XYZ file of C-alpha atoms in Angstrom:
720
model
C -22.009 -140.407 113.276
C -18.870 -140.331 111.135
C -17.172 -142.723 108.740
C -13.865 -143.049 106.919
C -14.128 -144.514 103.427
C -11.545 -146.476 101.495
C -8.747 -144.134 100.482
C -6.279 -144.014 97.623
C -2.724 -142.862 97.020
C -2.409 -139.483 95.338
C 1.385 -139.537 94.909
C 4.628 -140.912 96.265
C 6.619 -138.804 98.704
C 10.030 -137.421 97.932
C 12.685 -139.094 100.060
C 15.073 -136.742 101.868
C 18.373 -137.379 103.597
C 16.971 -136.224 106.932
C 14.210 -138.649 107.852
C 12.847 -136.282 110.491
C 11.984 -133.644 107.890
C 8.377 -133.178 106.887
C 7.918 -134.689 103.435
C 5.288 -132.167 102.304
C 5.292 -128.432 102.903
C 1.684 -127.848 102.021
C -1.418 -128.796 100.046
C -3.682 -126.139 98.536
C -6.633 -126.097 96.133
C -6.875 -124.045 92.965
C -10.008 -122.819 91.176
C -11.071 -126.414 90.440
C -12.239 -128.331 93.508
C -10.769 -131.531 92.016
C -7.258 -130.065 91.748
C -4.651 -130.146 94.529
C -1.365 -128.207 94.565
C 1.280 -130.251 96.398
C 4.570 -128.635 97.445
C 7.244 -131.094 98.524
C 9.949 -130.409 101.054
C 12.661 -129.636 98.498
C 12.258 -128.118 95.029
C 9.006 -129.161 93.323
C 5.398 -128.024 92.988
C 2.955 -130.477 91.368
C -0.681 -129.970 90.349
C -2.784 -133.144 90.626
C -6.263 -134.085 89.523
C -7.437 -135.798 92.681
C -10.134 -138.044 91.212
C -7.701 -139.520 88.655
C -4.530 -139.296 90.757
C -2.824 -137.824 87.696
C -0.326 -134.942 87.647
C -1.463 -132.071 85.441
C 1.756 -130.096 85.721
C 5.002 -129.945 87.660
C 7.448 -127.096 88.241
C 10.907 -127.311 89.834
C 13.529 -124.757 90.862
C 17.202 -125.209 90.038
C 19.592 -127.427 91.943
C 20.826 -125.572 95.012
C 17.597 -123.592 95.377
C 14.879 -124.540 97.849
C 11.181 -123.857 98.083
C 10.654 -122.325 101.522
C 6.859 -122.065 101.653
C 3.924 -123.905 100.030
C 2.689 -122.772 96.625
C -0.760 -121.147 96.502
C -3.242 -120.228 93.777
C -4.102 -116.586 93.086
C -7.847 -116.772 92.489
C -7.954 -113.265 91.026
C -5.248 -113.645 88.372
C -5.414 -117.473 87.943
C -1.678 -117.731 88.683
C 0.446 -119.752 91.073
C 2.689 -118.164 93.697
C 5.591 -119.697 95.621
C 8.645 -118.483 97.560
C 12.154 -119.866 97.148
C 15.174 -119.224 99.347
C 12.991 -117.173 101.757
C 13.074 -113.973 99.671
C 12.356 -114.798 96.007
C 8.641 -114.676 95.088
C 7.843 -116.571 91.868
C 4.598 -116.196 89.896
C 3.615 -118.388 86.931
C 0.666 -119.731 84.945
C -0.391 -123.219 83.837
C 1.206 -122.820 80.434
C 4.608 -121.856 81.852
C 6.946 -124.856 81.613
C 10.109 -123.461 83.189
C 9.741 -122.031 86.665
C 13.085 -120.268 86.397
C 11.852 -118.234 83.412
C 8.636 -117.164 85.133
C 8.207 -113.806 86.868
C 10.186 -113.469 90.072
C 10.915 -110.668 92.531
C 13.310 -110.501 95.469
C 11.911 -108.853 98.583
C 13.829 -107.178 101.390
C 12.878 -109.538 104.246
C 12.392 -113.275 104.776
C 8.913 -114.573 103.960
C 7.152 -117.058 106.222
C 4.069 -117.908 104.124
C 1.884 -116.710 101.256
C -1.825 -117.194 101.952
C -4.648 -117.078 99.429
C -8.441 -117.370 99.520
C -11.177 -117.368 96.843
C -12.162 -113.856 95.850
C -9.332 -112.249 97.810
C -5.885 -110.983 96.910
C -3.073 -113.181 98.298
C -1.273 -111.898 101.373
C 2.382 -112.329 102.294
C 3.312 -112.994 105.925
C 6.932 -112.211 106.750
C 8.960 -114.040 109.376
C 9.020 -110.953 111.594
C 5.197 -110.709 111.621
C 4.496 -108.048 108.979
C 1.741 -108.623 106.419
C 1.579 -107.234 102.857
C -0.852 -107.672 99.990
C 0.902 -109.455 97.143
C 0.229 -106.855 94.437
C 1.469 -103.945 96.511
C 4.557 -105.928 97.497
C 5.426 -106.916 93.910
C 5.014 -103.318 92.752
C 7.849 -102.337 95.136
C 9.700 -105.518 96.170
C 12.458 -103.701 98.065
C 10.114 -101.673 100.251
C 11.127 -101.735 103.931
C 9.382 -104.349 106.060
C 8.879 -103.480 109.707
C 9.349 -105.932 112.588
C 6.180 -106.794 114.479
C 7.658 -109.555 116.627
C 10.258 -109.173 119.336
C 13.846 -110.245 118.690
C 13.594 -113.872 119.862
C 9.950 -114.434 118.881
C 9.427 -116.877 116.004
C 6.332 -117.915 114.035
C 5.256 -121.547 114.390
C 2.005 -121.714 112.388
C -0.196 -119.480 110.244
C -3.360 -119.514 108.157
C -5.910 -117.130 106.693
C -9.703 -116.957 106.870
C -12.280 -114.819 105.068
C -15.194 -113.961 107.363
C -18.018 -111.542 106.585
C -16.059 -109.961 103.700
C -13.090 -109.447 106.028
C -9.717 -111.088 105.414
C -7.888 -112.348 108.509
C -4.356 -113.686 108.873
C -3.789 -115.768 112.010
C -0.369 -116.865 113.211
C 1.086 -118.266 116.413
C 4.495 -117.477 117.853
C 6.819 -118.835 120.511
C 9.358 -117.041 122.695
C 11.065 -118.542 125.740
C 8.220 -120.954 126.370
C 5.467 -118.350 125.892
C 3.056 -118.887 122.995
C 0.919 -116.146 121.473
C -1.741 -115.817 118.795
C -1.787 -112.807 116.475
C -4.956 -111.890 114.574
C -4.233 -109.513 111.690
C -7.334 -108.014 110.131
C -7.007 -106.472 106.662
C -8.922 -103.420 105.454
C -8.943 -101.866 107.930
C -5.585 -103.056 109.216
C -5.805 -103.994 112.881
C -3.624 -106.369 114.883
C -4.583 -108.070 118.131
C -2.238 -110.225 120.216
C -3.416 -112.957 122.575
C -1.416 -115.048 125.020
C -2.099 -118.796 124.996
C -2.468 -120.397 128.390
C 0.372 -122.672 129.403
C -0.272 -126.378 129.719
C 0.818 -128.140 132.906
C 3.096 -130.407 130.874
C 4.913 -127.332 129.578
C 5.161 -128.626 126.018
C 4.197 -126.516 122.994
C 1.096 -127.302 120.898
C 1.743 -129.931 118.239
C -0.756 -128.551 115.739
C -3.219 -125.752 115.091
C -6.234 -125.465 112.832
C -8.658 -122.594 112.349
C -12.215 -122.441 111.031
C -15.110 -120.021 110.752
C -18.252 -120.858 112.685
C -21.188 -118.641 113.623
C -19.260 -115.530 112.516
C -16.426 -116.337 114.917
C -12.883 -117.554 114.358
C -12.406 -120.931 116.038
C -8.869 -122.047 116.879
C -8.287 -125.735 117.636
C -4.940 -126.883 119.012
C -3.502 -130.201 120.219
C -0.958 -130.604 123.026
C 1.491 -133.509 123.556
C -0.544 -134.720 126.555
C -3.533 -135.393 124.281
C -5.619 -132.362 125.270
C -7.458 -130.646 122.410
C -8.475 -127.088 123.239
C -10.657 -124.590 121.413
C -10.505 -120.794 121.566
C -12.918 -118.360 119.948
C -12.103 -114.911 118.550
C -14.752 -112.499 117.270
C -14.614 -112.078 113.490
C -16.477 -108.767 113.309
C -13.850 -106.411 114.700
C -12.268 -107.323 118.010
C -12.945 -106.226 121.547
C -9.370 -105.072 121.910
C -8.093 -104.218 125.343
C -4.681 -102.629 125.306
C -1.694 -104.923 125.623
C -1.577 -108.700 125.366
C -4.748 -110.468 126.453
C -4.955 -114.063 127.668
C -7.001 -116.079 125.183
C -9.757 -118.074 126.924
C -9.888 -121.734 126.000
C -12.165 -124.704 126.537
C -11.166 -128.371 126.635
C -12.944 -130.140 123.755
C -11.271 -133.529 123.898
C -8.810 -135.545 125.979
C -7.203 -138.135 123.724
C -5.600 -141.357 124.997
C -1.832 -141.062 124.604
C -0.672 -144.286 126.244
C 2.735 -144.135 127.876
C 4.636 -140.864 127.561
C 3.514 -137.998 125.323
C 2.618 -137.558 121.683
C 5.339 -136.841 119.165
C 4.189 -136.174 115.589
C 0.422 -135.653 115.752
C -2.132 -133.262 114.331
C -5.828 -132.421 114.761
C -8.187 -130.589 112.402
C -11.834 -129.632 112.937
C -14.258 -131.201 110.446
C -17.423 -129.529 111.754
C -18.787 -128.249 115.047
C -18.847 -131.744 116.574
C -16.094 -133.779 114.869
C -12.298 -133.650 114.883
C -9.896 -135.651 112.713
C -6.712 -136.705 114.510
C -3.625 -138.368 113.086
C -0.661 -139.726 115.025
C -2.602 -140.534 118.222
C -2.808 -144.156 119.461
C -6.096 -145.943 118.974
C -7.570 -146.731 122.433
C -8.410 -150.317 121.420
C -5.275 -151.155 119.425
C -1.887 -152.335 120.560
C 0.989 -149.914 120.741
C 3.164 -149.287 117.728
C 0.226 -148.718 115.374
C -0.557 -145.330 113.818
C -4.135 -144.326 113.060
C -6.265 -141.654 111.490
C -9.313 -141.211 113.736
C -12.459 -139.103 113.852
C -13.643 -138.163 117.331
C -16.966 -136.686 118.411
C -16.172 -133.782 120.741
C -19.745 -133.485 122.033
C -19.844 -137.023 123.424
C -16.084 -137.719 123.700
C -16.423 -140.858 121.568
C -14.339 -142.362 118.792
C -16.451 -142.487 115.628
C -14.072 -143.965 113.054
C -10.491 -145.188 112.855
C -8.184 -146.271 110.075
C -4.718 -147.730 110.429
C -2.000 -146.052 108.357
C 1.083 -147.877 107.158
C 4.521 -146.386 107.600
C 5.778 -143.481 109.672
C 3.317 -140.708 110.514
C 4.576 -137.181 109.809
C 1.991 -135.445 112.023
C 0.290 -133.695 109.107
C -3.317 -133.697 107.883
C -5.222 -131.377 105.519
C -8.984 -131.272 105.060
C -10.645 -130.125 101.828
C -14.190 -130.741 100.583
C -14.897 -134.012 102.380
C -11.408 -135.452 101.888
C -8.489 -135.863 104.292
C -4.965 -135.620 102.846
C -2.506 -137.557 105.042
C 1.190 -138.184 104.292
C 2.449 -141.412 105.844
C 5.248 -143.783 105.040
C 6.204 -143.170 101.416
C 2.798 -142.021 100.139
C 0.297 -139.179 100.305
C -3.140 -140.716 100.850
C -6.531 -139.164 100.194
C -9.250 -140.557 102.484
C -12.886 -139.487 101.968
C -14.949 -139.060 105.103
C -18.515 -138.280 106.111
C -19.872 -136.624 109.248
C -23.524 -136.607 110.135
C -25.470 -134.760 112.786
C -24.555 -135.946 116.264
C -26.909 -137.780 118.571
C -26.270 -139.845 121.662
C -27.398 -143.058 119.961
C -25.161 -142.539 116.944
C -22.222 -141.576 119.161
C -22.603 -144.905 120.986
C -22.904 -146.821 117.721
C -26.520 -147.839 118.400
C -27.844 -146.514 115.085
C -27.389 -148.435 111.869
C -26.694 -146.361 108.761
C -26.818 -148.472 105.594
C -24.436 -147.448 102.866
C -21.625 -146.328 105.173
C -18.775 -148.738 104.628
C -16.318 -149.501 107.364
C -12.664 -149.905 106.440
C -11.131 -153.338 106.863
C -8.470 -151.819 109.042
C -10.992 -150.056 111.287
C -10.871 -150.948 114.961
C -13.831 -151.341 117.304
C -15.079 -148.201 119.046
C -14.662 -148.279 122.840
C -17.801 -148.424 124.953
C -19.458 -145.362 126.454
C -18.835 -146.733 129.956
C -15.096 -147.060 129.252
C -14.884 -143.486 128.020
C -16.792 -142.172 131.020
C -14.902 -144.076 133.716
C -11.713 -145.119 131.939
C -9.435 -148.029 132.812
C -8.573 -148.595 136.430
C -4.971 -147.679 135.687
C -6.040 -144.219 134.549
C -7.675 -143.176 137.799
C -4.576 -142.428 139.887
C -2.972 -140.647 136.921
C -5.868 -138.194 136.690
C -5.726 -137.582 140.439
C -2.006 -136.888 140.289
C -2.524 -134.458 137.418
C -5.215 -132.653 139.365
C -2.954 -132.315 142.393
C -0.115 -131.069 140.212
C -2.321 -128.409 138.685
C -3.493 -127.315 142.126
C 0.074 -127.099 143.400
C 1.040 -125.156 140.281
C -1.757 -122.667 140.832
C -0.799 -122.283 144.492
C 2.838 -121.576 143.610
C 1.782 -118.987 141.032
C -0.531 -117.318 143.544
C 2.253 -117.169 146.107
C 4.436 -115.209 143.708
C 1.653 -112.788 142.674
C 0.745 -109.565 144.450
C -2.101 -109.529 146.955
C -5.063 -107.161 146.734
C -3.546 -104.788 149.292
C -0.240 -104.725 147.438
C -1.993 -103.940 144.162
C -3.970 -101.158 145.848
C -0.716 -99.630 147.069
C 0.770 -99.985 143.587
C -2.215 -98.153 142.084
C -1.401 -95.094 144.196
C 2.156 -94.595 142.923
C 3.085 -97.188 140.283
C 3.598 -96.527 136.546
C 0.693 -97.056 134.164
C 2.018 -100.216 132.498
C 2.829 -101.964 135.759
C -0.475 -100.996 137.359
C -2.424 -102.236 134.366
C -0.508 -105.514 134.230
C -0.937 -106.284 137.930
C -4.617 -105.355 138.022
C -5.364 -107.575 135.056
C -3.353 -110.419 136.609
C -5.245 -110.062 139.888
C -8.608 -110.144 138.132
C -7.695 -113.122 135.958
C -6.690 -115.336 138.886
C -9.281 -114.286 141.485
C -12.451 -116.273 142.138
C -15.952 -114.788 142.236
C -16.029 -114.136 146.000
C -12.637 -112.396 146.017
C -13.556 -110.256 143.000
C -16.798 -109.137 144.597
C -14.818 -107.565 147.429
C -11.820 -106.170 145.563
C -13.122 -104.938 142.204
C -14.923 -101.928 143.684
C -11.854 -100.854 145.648
C -9.570 -101.199 142.636
C -11.917 -99.251 140.383
C -12.319 -96.387 142.870
C -8.552 -96.111 143.401
C -7.866 -96.138 139.650
C -10.518 -93.496 138.989
C -9.345 -91.290 141.865
C -5.757 -91.286 140.622
C -6.852 -90.699 137.020
C -8.798 -87.643 138.140
C -5.841 -86.348 140.130
C -3.181 -87.056 137.479
C -4.114 -86.269 133.891
C -1.272 -88.422 132.518
C -2.480 -91.522 134.392
C -5.210 -93.580 132.747
C -5.562 -97.369 132.479
C -8.348 -98.195 130.007
C -7.506 -101.896 129.808
C -7.603 -102.456 133.560
C -10.836 -100.479 133.965
C -12.483 -102.380 131.125
C -11.498 -105.719 132.637
C -12.883 -104.652 136.027
C -16.191 -103.732 134.409
C -16.319 -107.029 132.512
C -16.180 -108.980 135.771
C -19.799 -107.810 136.304
C -18.925 -107.239 139.964
C -19.104 -103.468 139.500
C -21.987 -101.014 139.225
C -22.380 -97.243 138.955
C -23.215 -96.715 142.622
C -19.964 -98.425 143.677
C -17.824 -96.203 141.433
C -19.989 -93.240 140.324
C -17.177 -91.341 138.568
C -16.072 -94.168 136.275
C -18.458 -93.546 133.371
C -17.900 -89.781 133.463
C -14.134 -90.389 133.472
C -14.497 -92.582 130.385
C -16.448 -89.793 128.657
C -13.753 -87.298 129.582
C -11.033 -89.486 128.059
C -13.204 -90.332 125.025
C -12.886 -94.003 125.896
C -15.996 -95.052 124.021
C -15.348 -98.774 124.380
C -15.358 -98.426 128.182
C -18.492 -96.271 127.937
C -20.179 -99.024 125.968
C -19.237 -101.648 128.545
C -20.600 -99.518 131.394
C -23.873 -98.868 129.573
C -24.243 -102.593 128.917
C -23.324 -103.909 132.363
C -24.301 -101.173 134.865
C -27.967 -101.546 135.872
C -28.149 -98.348 137.971
C -26.904 -95.493 135.775
C -28.646 -92.217 136.772
C -30.645 -90.432 134.103
C -28.384 -87.375 134.240
C -25.398 -89.561 133.314
C -27.405 -91.279 130.575
C -28.173 -87.870 129.062
C -24.512 -86.856 129.374
C -23.573 -89.948 127.370
C -26.249 -89.192 124.784
C -25.095 -85.603 124.394
C -21.469 -86.705 123.993
C -22.252 -89.472 121.500
C -24.530 -87.342 119.332
C -21.986 -84.509 119.217
C -18.783 -86.458 118.531
C -17.655 -86.413 114.861
C -18.269 -89.699 113.055
C -14.611 -89.993 112.092
C -13.458 -89.930 115.727
C -15.671 -92.874 116.651
C -15.112 -95.049 113.580
C -11.518 -95.730 114.665
C -12.645 -97.130 118.041
C -13.067 -100.876 118.617
C -16.523 -101.658 119.984
C -18.340 -104.800 121.075
C -18.616 -107.045 117.956
C -22.253 -108.147 118.287
C -23.523 -104.581 118.515
C -21.454 -103.616 115.461
C -22.728 -106.703 113.618
C -26.299 -105.663 114.308
C -25.787 -102.204 112.804
C -23.958 -103.605 109.789
C -26.881 -105.937 109.138
C -29.392 -103.158 109.651
C -27.648 -100.817 107.207
C -27.242 -103.646 104.685
C -30.960 -104.406 104.919
C -31.635 -100.754 104.301
C -29.800 -100.917 100.981
C -32.555 -103.160 99.588
C -36.088 -102.176 98.867
C -38.891 -103.579 100.940
C -42.341 -103.181 102.352
C -43.130 -101.886 105.782
C -45.524 -104.074 107.737
C -47.302 -104.876 104.490
C -47.444 -101.303 103.163
C -44.987 -99.771 100.755
C -43.545 -96.344 101.671
C -45.391 -94.322 98.990
C -48.724 -95.547 100.343
C -47.961 -94.057 103.735
C -48.813 -90.631 102.401
C -52.219 -91.939 101.342
C -53.048 -93.895 104.472
C -55.082 -92.132 107.085
C -57.375 -92.961 109.935
C -59.511 -89.935 108.951
C -62.471 -90.974 106.808
C -62.650 -87.496 105.253
C -59.018 -87.537 104.168
C -58.610 -86.771 100.470
C -55.552 -88.145 98.693
C -53.168 -85.686 97.131
C -52.814 -85.457 93.366
C -50.212 -87.856 91.949
C -47.775 -85.094 91.134
C -47.686 -84.000 94.775
C -46.756 -87.409 96.131
C -43.280 -87.615 97.573
C -41.797 -90.838 98.977
C -40.480 -88.942 101.960
C -40.059 -92.147 103.958
C -37.564 -93.706 101.551
C -34.429 -93.151 103.627
C -31.201 -93.523 101.703
C -28.603 -93.837 104.452
C -28.115 -93.828 108.188
C -27.856 -90.193 109.370
C -24.912 -91.042 111.660
C -21.790 -93.176 111.322
C -21.837 -96.903 112.061
C -19.967 -96.757 115.390
C -21.852 -93.660 116.532
C -25.061 -95.582 115.866
C -23.755 -98.465 118.009
C -23.188 -96.081 120.935
C -26.615 -94.497 120.498
C -28.140 -97.984 120.609
C -26.524 -98.530 124.004
C -28.214 -95.387 125.291
C -31.552 -96.621 123.946
C -31.193 -99.847 125.937
C -30.200 -98.204 129.231
C -32.855 -98.449 131.987
C -34.474 -95.134 132.980
C -37.474 -93.476 134.598
C -39.569 -91.121 132.438
C -40.028 -88.584 135.205
C -36.307 -88.304 135.901
C -35.119 -88.495 132.293
C -37.440 -85.888 130.756
C -35.942 -82.797 132.493
C -32.417 -83.707 131.407
C -33.486 -84.269 127.793
C -34.369 -80.586 127.631
C -30.636 -79.790 127.895
C -30.132 -81.050 124.331
C -30.049 -78.334 121.681
C -32.321 -78.382 118.655
C -29.814 -79.782 116.173
C -28.939 -82.628 118.525
C -32.617 -83.473 118.962
C -33.256 -83.407 115.200
C -30.274 -85.660 114.490
C -31.289 -88.115 117.194
C -34.891 -88.188 115.942
C -33.639 -88.781 112.412
C -31.639 -91.744 113.652
C -34.593 -93.143 115.604
C -36.737 -92.729 112.502
C -34.091 -94.530 110.459
C -33.969 -97.505 112.853
C -37.766 -97.645 113.054
C -37.968 -97.615 109.260
C -35.528 -100.524 108.947
C -37.257 -102.527 111.681
C -40.507 -102.136 109.766
C -39.058 -103.605 106.580
C -40.109 -107.161 105.905
C -36.729 -107.852 104.268
C -34.876 -107.261 107.519
C -34.673 -110.234 109.850
C -33.092 -109.773 113.238
C -30.309 -112.208 114.133
C -30.830 -113.804 117.514
C -28.129 -113.099 120.058
C -27.055 -109.722 118.682
C -27.415 -106.855 121.152
C -29.905 -104.353 119.740
C -32.701 -101.991 120.856
C -36.284 -103.171 120.681
C -39.145 -101.502 118.832
C -40.865 -100.360 122.087
C -37.614 -98.764 123.260
C -37.337 -96.789 120.013
C -40.938 -95.601 120.215
C -40.547 -94.618 123.871
C -37.493 -92.485 123.094
C -39.287 -90.782 120.203
C -42.154 -89.917 122.530
C -39.793 -88.602 125.207
C -37.927 -86.369 122.756
C -41.157 -84.988 121.326
C -42.500 -84.327 124.819
C -39.330 -82.468 125.782
C -38.934 -80.396 122.574
C -42.251 -80.386 120.728
C -42.795 -76.629 120.819
C -39.294 -75.877 119.596
C -39.520 -78.523 116.843
C -42.805 -77.118 115.547
C -41.196 -73.682 115.224
C -38.031 -75.026 113.553
C -38.176 -75.178 109.721
C -35.545 -77.952 109.583
C -37.809 -80.230 111.628
C -40.881 -79.893 109.423
C -40.086 -82.840 107.169
C -39.048 -84.966 110.120
C -42.310 -84.364 111.979
C -44.257 -85.073 108.790
C -42.505 -88.410 108.426
C -43.212 -89.314 112.036
C -46.871 -88.479 111.472
C -46.888 -90.802 108.463
C -45.422 -93.568 110.587
C -48.264 -93.170 113.065
C -50.813 -93.253 110.244
C -49.372 -96.443 108.821
C -49.524 -98.135 112.196
C -53.115 -97.033 112.755
C -54.066 -98.462 109.376
C -52.203 -101.689 110.105
C -53.997 -102.225 113.419
C -57.285 -101.269 111.781
C -56.841 -103.966 109.139
C -55.800 -106.496 111.761
C -58.939 -105.652 113.739
C -61.099 -106.568 110.761
C -59.818 -110.139 110.725
C -59.598 -110.521 114.486
C -62.818 -112.491 114.745
C -61.722 -114.853 111.958
C -58.410 -115.457 113.673
C -60.215 -116.231 116.923
C -62.299 -118.863 115.121
C -59.122 -120.683 114.121
C -58.387 -121.383 117.793
C -61.802 -122.995 118.199
C -61.390 -125.356 115.258
C -60.475 -128.947 115.953
C -57.310 -130.115 114.289
C -57.552 -133.148 112.064
C -55.961 -136.245 113.538
C -55.073 -137.653 110.104
C -52.200 -135.276 109.403
C -49.023 -136.882 108.148
C -45.547 -135.373 108.139
C -46.447 -133.322 105.056
C -49.937 -132.134 104.209
C -51.856 -129.210 102.782
C -55.084 -128.296 104.536
C -57.537 -125.706 103.202
C -59.459 -123.738 105.850
C -62.450 -121.675 104.699
C -63.238 -118.499 106.640
C -66.786 -117.117 106.358
């Protein structure tokens, strides 16, 4: 359920000579949630108090100068930042009256946008794709700025998002009909490029909006044919294959566009189920009317609509339950409300008192109409489907066949081979992939083994990700990845291959445990597995109890009735681990080994090939993970790939079985073995205490529940 409330006018729009120009460059918030910074299309920046519709301050550049990007608020220094004439960065405070007398610096390249976020330093995005932090740029304004984009590639849209203490800058580009998304991650600086799929209509997206949801970056974009697509990019690192990757998308909404295509329109996500759209015809209104609408993407229903007077500029901003929409000669602020979706509310069958409907609202179309559409729409959809099929057939006719790609693998250059293999995989269906993936992988591996200069990590990774490949089909693939130190490919194989031999598993373990932490930290790994380790290490930074027993008590706990506690001065909290004994990414790779299927009888002989220091380090890591799992403060996030407690215990037992004699004779392992013994004692005591209340717990199952239990009650149960 969603509603649009009665709006109000925040300000009048500046009239320009060119009526096609956008009247507002941007709207941003400052430190006060009731303040809005409005940058017009010419020379002025105005700070408004939204609730009173009153200007609190206004700053203007001289005649002949132009503001070329929206002003933003620096949350760290409490200053405002704007760019004039593409290269002049101006910084001022509330008390500054004359913008021309404020601080300004001229940079060496044209600026596209300045982006700011609470708690973060503003970032400057240049027109050629480079990104700089504002402070470092102002300290040396004439520093050289490199070109990230190709010569004819231009930026069309950009934004920034802070996710999990990471600052991201997202921007889209266009070049000769091809549209791409760049994701720039700051600290550490990484850049990933994605190719947006082309729409059958061929037109560029009219608008983009980005949001953070479930620790992922969600990109929403609207096409002239009324299709609203969503793409998802991982926020915790990126699974970066080399080169430009096609960004997967899903159709969230198909808006009615009437005759022709949309012109000035925009869509912005309000929550996981609702989208605000401006500039799209209302399905129940006559043509020539412009509306602001809220659509439910889960049920494809129109939830609220409000007619807007005057020409629509195809712009909408969303901040704190308010939509800012320029139309006609005014900038309107329209409060909205979105509630949890249900089928009844989507169909308008639920009544919600207190939600006012605007006088200019139009009736919501019926569920049956949205499912089946008007009779005139049927043939149109069929024609579109046939067009898309013909388009796919023409593309397939121009592409290389499997046999041609196999021949190319034998002699072609690395870049061409990788491009054609990835293209073949992306367009093939499941049955075709099942037959061709194994052949492609074997040919790629064979040539890589024969020619040291030939290696295609991106193509191999994409073949593995099809899940049509296993170790027995291409037995040298995982060993080749180890040889080339391609740890991302190793991780994929360990995750997706169900039949890895124990000797290869041990080879991976030996390589991972021996590689320096610094070499692995620079590698991009699967985001969920990295997220798990980050959460585990963060949980370890806090104190906590272990299964109800604090670490110092572990030294006192014993299953031996004759055990005498040590004097207080001899107690040592040996189980209070300070840090993970290995680096974060090395730990992620070790976790993949822990989750690999194996047979004890076949694995044990190969574990004996590990040297003592490798065994001690691996046991220390297993002890570390076990310790964190035992902490009550750590809660595992569902969906993140991680080893289980039984897997950890099984590996500890296997390592002790393979190296117990050597460990007992090694002085460096004495403390480690003592800690492991304490772990066993704590578990024995825990199960002993649970056994004492077992009979009482069994009695609870026999008790009859009271039938007079309301939605909230407190019931006291006495155990004798």
